[in-house]
Amino acid sequence: MACVQVCSVAVLDNPASFLDKYKFEVTFECLKDIKEDLEWKVIYVGSAENPEKDQVLDSVLVGPVSKGVHRFVYEVDPPDTSKLPIEDVVGITVILLTCSYREQEFVRIGYFVRVEYKDEALNEEQPKDPMFEHLVRTIITEDVRVNKFKINWNDEDEVTQKVPFALNGNENLCNGGPTPMDYDDMMHEKMPPPPAPEPKLVAMNENSNNI
């Protein structure tokens, strides 16, 4: 059994301006004390056709973590607009929240994101160059996709195993309920994540924290 289980993720300030920070309220449970760091990461899929356009928006190390239930708000900057293909800015894309232990990813939570102009006239006749200050993003929380991976939590050798799930926005990730399903419709699910910036280090206690 996994030593850490993500119980819920709430997307805050949604919808929001494209240039606003992303905010996720994450609740997770440690079934025992975790002496080494958990690495949380947010990835923005910049193009459905080219995984090299994916951006790691933030990476943070949380630890050590004591046994029990913990909650924190994870705030990350929006993607670097200069690195986004202009033809892929408006439309549907994906944002991923992942967590790893000892460089082994054990959960990946994916959301579809709808990006459009506030002004319907701009949606009907889109400018050649994206006007980012006029764009709004909506994270579609009703169709959350979760991949769980079996990893080596101790020093014993274990084979990594993927267990995909689909959840509604209000379902609890710890207490079962989701039905296994095909996860291939999430963009770049089988691709390795892009290189992350140097992660921040945050100590975690039993109280809520902002990252």
CSV table of C-alpha atoms in Angstrom, one decimal:
chain,number,residue,atom,x,y,z
A,1,MET,CA,0.0,0.0,0.0
A,2,ALA,CA,1.2,3.5,-0.8
A,3,CYS,CA,2.5,5.4,2.3
A,4,VAL,CA,1.1,8.7,1.0
A,5,GLN,CA,-2.4,9.1,-0.4
A,6,VAL,CA,-3.8,12.2,-2.0
A,7,CYS,CA,-7.3,12.7,-0.5
A,8,SER,CA,-8.5,15.7,-2.5
A,9,VAL,CA,-7.5,18.6,-4.7
A,10,ALA,CA,-9.5,21.7,-4.9
A,11,VAL,CA,-8.9,24.2,-7.8
A,12,LEU,CA,-9.2,27.7,-6.4
A,13,ASP,CA,-10.0,30.9,-8.2
A,14,ASN,CA,-11.4,29.1,-11.2
A,15,PRO,CA,-12.1,30.4,-13.9
A,16,ALA,CA,-9.3,33.0,-13.9
A,17,SER,CA,-7.3,35.2,-16.2
A,18,PHE,CA,-4.7,33.4,-18.3
A,19,LEU,CA,-1.9,35.3,-16.6
A,20,ASP,CA,-3.1,34.7,-13.0
A,21,LYS,CA,-1.4,32.2,-10.8
A,22,TYR,CA,-2.7,28.7,-10.5
A,23,LYS,CA,-3.9,27.7,-7.0
A,24,PHE,CA,-4.5,24.1,-5.8
A,25,GLU,CA,-5.6,23.2,-2.3
A,26,VAL,CA,-4.1,19.8,-1.8
A,27,THR,CA,-5.1,17.4,1.1
A,28,PHE,CA,-3.0,14.3,1.5
A,29,GLU,CA,-2.6,11.6,4.2
A,30,CYS,CA,0.7,10.0,5.3
A,31,LEU,CA,0.1,6.5,6.8
A,32,LYS,CA,3.5,6.8,8.5
A,33,ASP,CA,6.2,9.3,9.1
A,34,ILE,CA,8.1,10.2,5.8
A,35,LYS,CA,11.7,11.1,6.5
A,36,GLU,CA,12.6,12.0,2.9
A,37,ASP,CA,11.1,14.8,0.8
A,38,LEU,CA,8.0,14.6,-1.3
A,39,GLU,CA,8.4,16.4,-4.6
A,40,TRP,CA,5.2,18.2,-5.9
A,41,LYS,CA,5.3,19.5,-9.5
A,42,VAL,CA,2.9,21.3,-11.8
A,43,ILE,CA,3.2,20.8,-15.6
A,44,TYR,CA,1.5,22.8,-18.3
A,45,VAL,CA,1.0,21.0,-21.7
A,46,GLY,CA,1.9,23.7,-24.2
A,47,SER,CA,1.1,21.7,-27.3
A,48,ALA,CA,-0.9,18.5,-28.0
A,49,GLU,CA,1.5,17.6,-30.8
A,50,ASN,CA,4.9,18.5,-29.3
A,51,PRO,CA,5.8,17.4,-25.7
A,52,GLU,CA,8.9,19.5,-25.9
A,53,LYS,CA,6.6,22.5,-25.4
A,54,ASP,CA,5.5,21.3,-22.0
A,55,GLN,CA,6.5,23.6,-19.2
A,56,VAL,CA,7.2,22.7,-15.5
A,57,LEU,CA,5.5,25.6,-13.8
A,58,ASP,CA,6.9,24.8,-10.4
A,59,SER,CA,8.6,22.1,-8.4
A,60,VAL,CA,8.7,22.1,-4.6
A,61,LEU,CA,10.2,19.7,-2.0
A,62,VAL,CA,8.0,19.1,1.1
A,63,GLY,CA,9.4,17.3,4.1
A,64,PRO,CA,9.9,15.7,6.4
A,65,VAL,CA,6.2,14.9,6.8
A,66,SER,CA,4.7,13.3,9.9
A,67,LYS,CA,1.9,10.7,10.0
A,68,GLY,CA,-1.5,12.2,9.6
A,69,VAL,CA,-3.6,14.3,7.3
A,70,HIS,CA,-2.0,17.5,5.8
A,71,ARG,CA,-3.3,20.3,3.7
A,72,PHE,CA,-1.6,23.1,1.8
A,73,VAL,CA,-2.3,25.6,-1.0
A,74,TYR,CA,0.1,25.3,-3.9
A,75,GLU,CA,0.4,28.5,-5.9
A,76,VAL,CA,2.4,28.5,-9.2
A,77,ASP,CA,3.0,31.0,-11.9
A,78,PRO,CA,1.3,30.7,-15.3
A,79,PRO,CA,3.2,29.4,-18.3
A,80,ASP,CA,5.9,31.5,-20.0
A,81,THR,CA,3.9,32.9,-22.9
A,82,SER,CA,7.0,33.3,-25.0
A,83,LYS,CA,7.4,29.5,-25.1
A,84,LEU,CA,3.9,28.7,-26.2
A,85,PRO,CA,3.1,27.9,-29.8
A,86,ILE,CA,0.7,30.7,-30.9
A,87,GLU,CA,-1.5,28.2,-32.7
A,88,ASP,CA,-2.1,26.2,-29.6
A,89,VAL,CA,-2.8,29.0,-27.0
A,90,VAL,CA,-6.5,29.1,-27.5
A,91,GLY,CA,-8.5,25.9,-27.1
A,92,ILE,CA,-8.2,22.8,-24.9
A,93,THR,CA,-5.0,21.8,-23.2
A,94,VAL,CA,-4.0,19.9,-20.0
A,95,ILE,CA,-2.4,20.8,-16.7
A,96,LEU,CA,-0.8,18.1,-14.4
A,97,LEU,CA,-0.2,17.9,-10.7
A,98,THR,CA,2.3,15.2,-9.7
A,99,CYS,CA,4.0,13.9,-6.6
A,100,SER,CA,7.1,11.8,-6.3
A,101,TYR,CA,9.1,10.1,-3.6
A,102,ARG,CA,12.8,9.3,-4.1
A,103,GLU,CA,12.5,10.5,-7.7
A,104,GLN,CA,9.6,8.0,-8.2
A,105,GLU,CA,6.3,9.5,-9.3
A,106,PHE,CA,3.4,7.8,-7.5
A,107,VAL,CA,0.5,10.0,-8.4
A,108,ARG,CA,-0.4,12.2,-11.4
A,109,ILE,CA,-3.6,14.2,-11.4
A,110,GLY,CA,-4.6,15.7,-14.8
A,111,TYR,CA,-7.2,18.4,-15.7
A,112,PHE,CA,-8.3,19.6,-19.0
A,113,VAL,CA,-8.1,23.4,-19.4
A,114,ARG,CA,-10.2,25.5,-21.7
A,115,VAL,CA,-8.6,28.8,-22.9
A,116,GLU,CA,-10.7,31.4,-24.7
A,117,TYR,CA,-11.2,35.1,-25.0
A,118,LYS,CA,-13.5,37.0,-22.6
A,119,ASP,CA,-14.9,38.9,-25.6
A,120,GLU,CA,-17.0,36.6,-27.9
A,121,ALA,CA,-16.1,38.7,-30.9
A,122,LEU,CA,-12.4,37.8,-30.4
A,123,ASN,CA,-13.4,34.1,-30.1
A,124,GLU,CA,-15.2,34.3,-33.4
A,125,GLU,CA,-12.4,36.2,-35.2
A,126,GLN,CA,-9.2,35.4,-33.3
A,127,PRO,CA,-6.2,37.8,-33.6
A,128,LYS,CA,-3.1,36.4,-35.3
A,129,ASP,CA,-1.0,37.0,-32.2
A,130,PRO,CA,-2.6,35.9,-28.9
A,131,MET,CA,-3.8,38.7,-26.7
A,132,PHE,CA,-3.0,37.1,-23.4
A,133,GLU,CA,-4.4,39.9,-21.2
A,134,HIS,CA,-7.8,39.2,-22.8
A,135,LEU,CA,-7.7,35.4,-22.3
A,136,VAL,CA,-9.5,33.5,-19.6
A,137,ARG,CA,-8.8,29.9,-18.6
A,138,THR,CA,-11.2,27.4,-17.1
A,139,ILE,CA,-10.0,24.2,-15.4
A,140,ILE,CA,-12.6,21.5,-16.0
A,141,THR,CA,-12.9,20.0,-12.6
A,142,GLU,CA,-15.8,17.7,-13.5
A,143,ASP,CA,-13.4,15.5,-15.5
A,144,VAL,CA,-10.4,14.8,-13.3
A,145,ARG,CA,-8.0,12.0,-14.4
A,146,VAL,CA,-5.8,10.3,-11.8
A,147,ASN,CA,-2.9,7.9,-12.4
A,148,LYS,CA,-1.5,6.1,-9.4
A,149,PHE,CA,1.8,4.2,-9.6
A,150,LYS,CA,3.2,1.5,-7.3
A,151,ILE,CA,6.7,2.5,-6.2
A,152,ASN,CA,9.4,1.4,-3.9
A,153,TRP,CA,8.7,3.2,-0.6
A,154,ASN,CA,11.4,1.2,1.3
A,155,ASP,CA,14.7,-0.3,0.2
A,156,GLU,CA,13.0,-3.4,-1.3
A,157,ASP,CA,12.9,-3.8,-5.1
A,158,GLU,CA,9.4,-3.4,-6.5
A,159,VAL,CA,8.1,-3.1,-10.1
A,160,THR,CA,6.4,0.2,-10.9
A,161,GLN,CA,2.8,-0.4,-11.9
A,162,LYS,CA,0.3,2.2,-13.3
A,163,VAL,CA,-3.3,2.2,-12.0
A,164,PRO,CA,-5.4,4.8,-13.9
A,165,PHE,CA,-8.6,6.3,-12.5
A,166,ALA,CA,-11.2,8.8,-13.5
A,167,LEU,CA,-12.9,10.9,-10.9
A,168,ASN,CA,-15.6,13.5,-10.6
A,169,GLY,CA,-14.6,16.8,-9.1
A,170,ASN,CA,-16.0,16.1,-5.6
A,171,GLU,CA,-14.8,12.5,-5.2
A,172,ASN,CA,-12.3,11.7,-2.4
A,173,LEU,CA,-9.1,10.2,-3.7
A,174,CYS,CA,-8.3,8.3,-0.5
A,175,ASN,CA,-11.6,6.4,0.1
A,176,GLY,CA,-12.1,4.6,-3.2
A,177,GLY,CA,-15.0,5.0,-5.6
A,178,PRO,CA,-13.3,5.7,-8.9
A,179,THR,CA,-13.5,3.2,-11.7
A,180,PRO,CA,-10.3,2.1,-13.6
A,181,MET,CA,-10.3,3.5,-17.1
A,182,ASP,CA,-8.1,4.2,-20.1
A,183,TYR,CA,-5.9,7.2,-19.5
A,184,ASP,CA,-4.5,7.6,-23.0
A,185,ASP,CA,-6.6,10.6,-23.9
A,186,MET,CA,-4.6,12.8,-21.5
A,187,MET,CA,-2.0,14.4,-23.7
A,188,HIS,CA,1.6,13.2,-23.3
A,189,GLU,CA,0.6,10.8,-20.4
A,190,LYS,CA,3.3,8.3,-21.6
A,191,MET,CA,5.9,11.0,-22.2
A,192,PRO,CA,8.6,11.7,-19.5
A,193,PRO,CA,8.0,15.1,-17.9
A,194,PRO,CA,10.2,18.0,-19.0
A,195,PRO,CA,13.2,19.0,-16.9
A,196,ALA,CA,12.1,20.8,-13.7
A,197,PRO,CA,13.7,23.9,-12.2
A,198,GLU,CA,15.6,23.5,-9.0
A,199,PRO,CA,12.9,22.6,-6.5
A,200,LYS,CA,12.1,24.7,-3.4
A,201,LEU,CA,12.4,23.1,0.0
A,202,VAL,CA,9.4,23.5,2.4
A,203,ALA,CA,9.0,21.9,5.8
A,204,MET,CA,5.6,20.4,6.5
A,205,ASN,CA,3.8,20.1,9.8
A,206,GLU,CA,0.2,19.3,10.7
A,207,ASN,CA,-1.0,22.8,10.0
A,208,SER,CA,-2.1,24.2,6.7
A,209,ASN,CA,0.7,25.8,4.7
A,210,ASN,CA,0.9,28.0,1.6
A,211,ILE,CA,3.6,27.1,-1.0
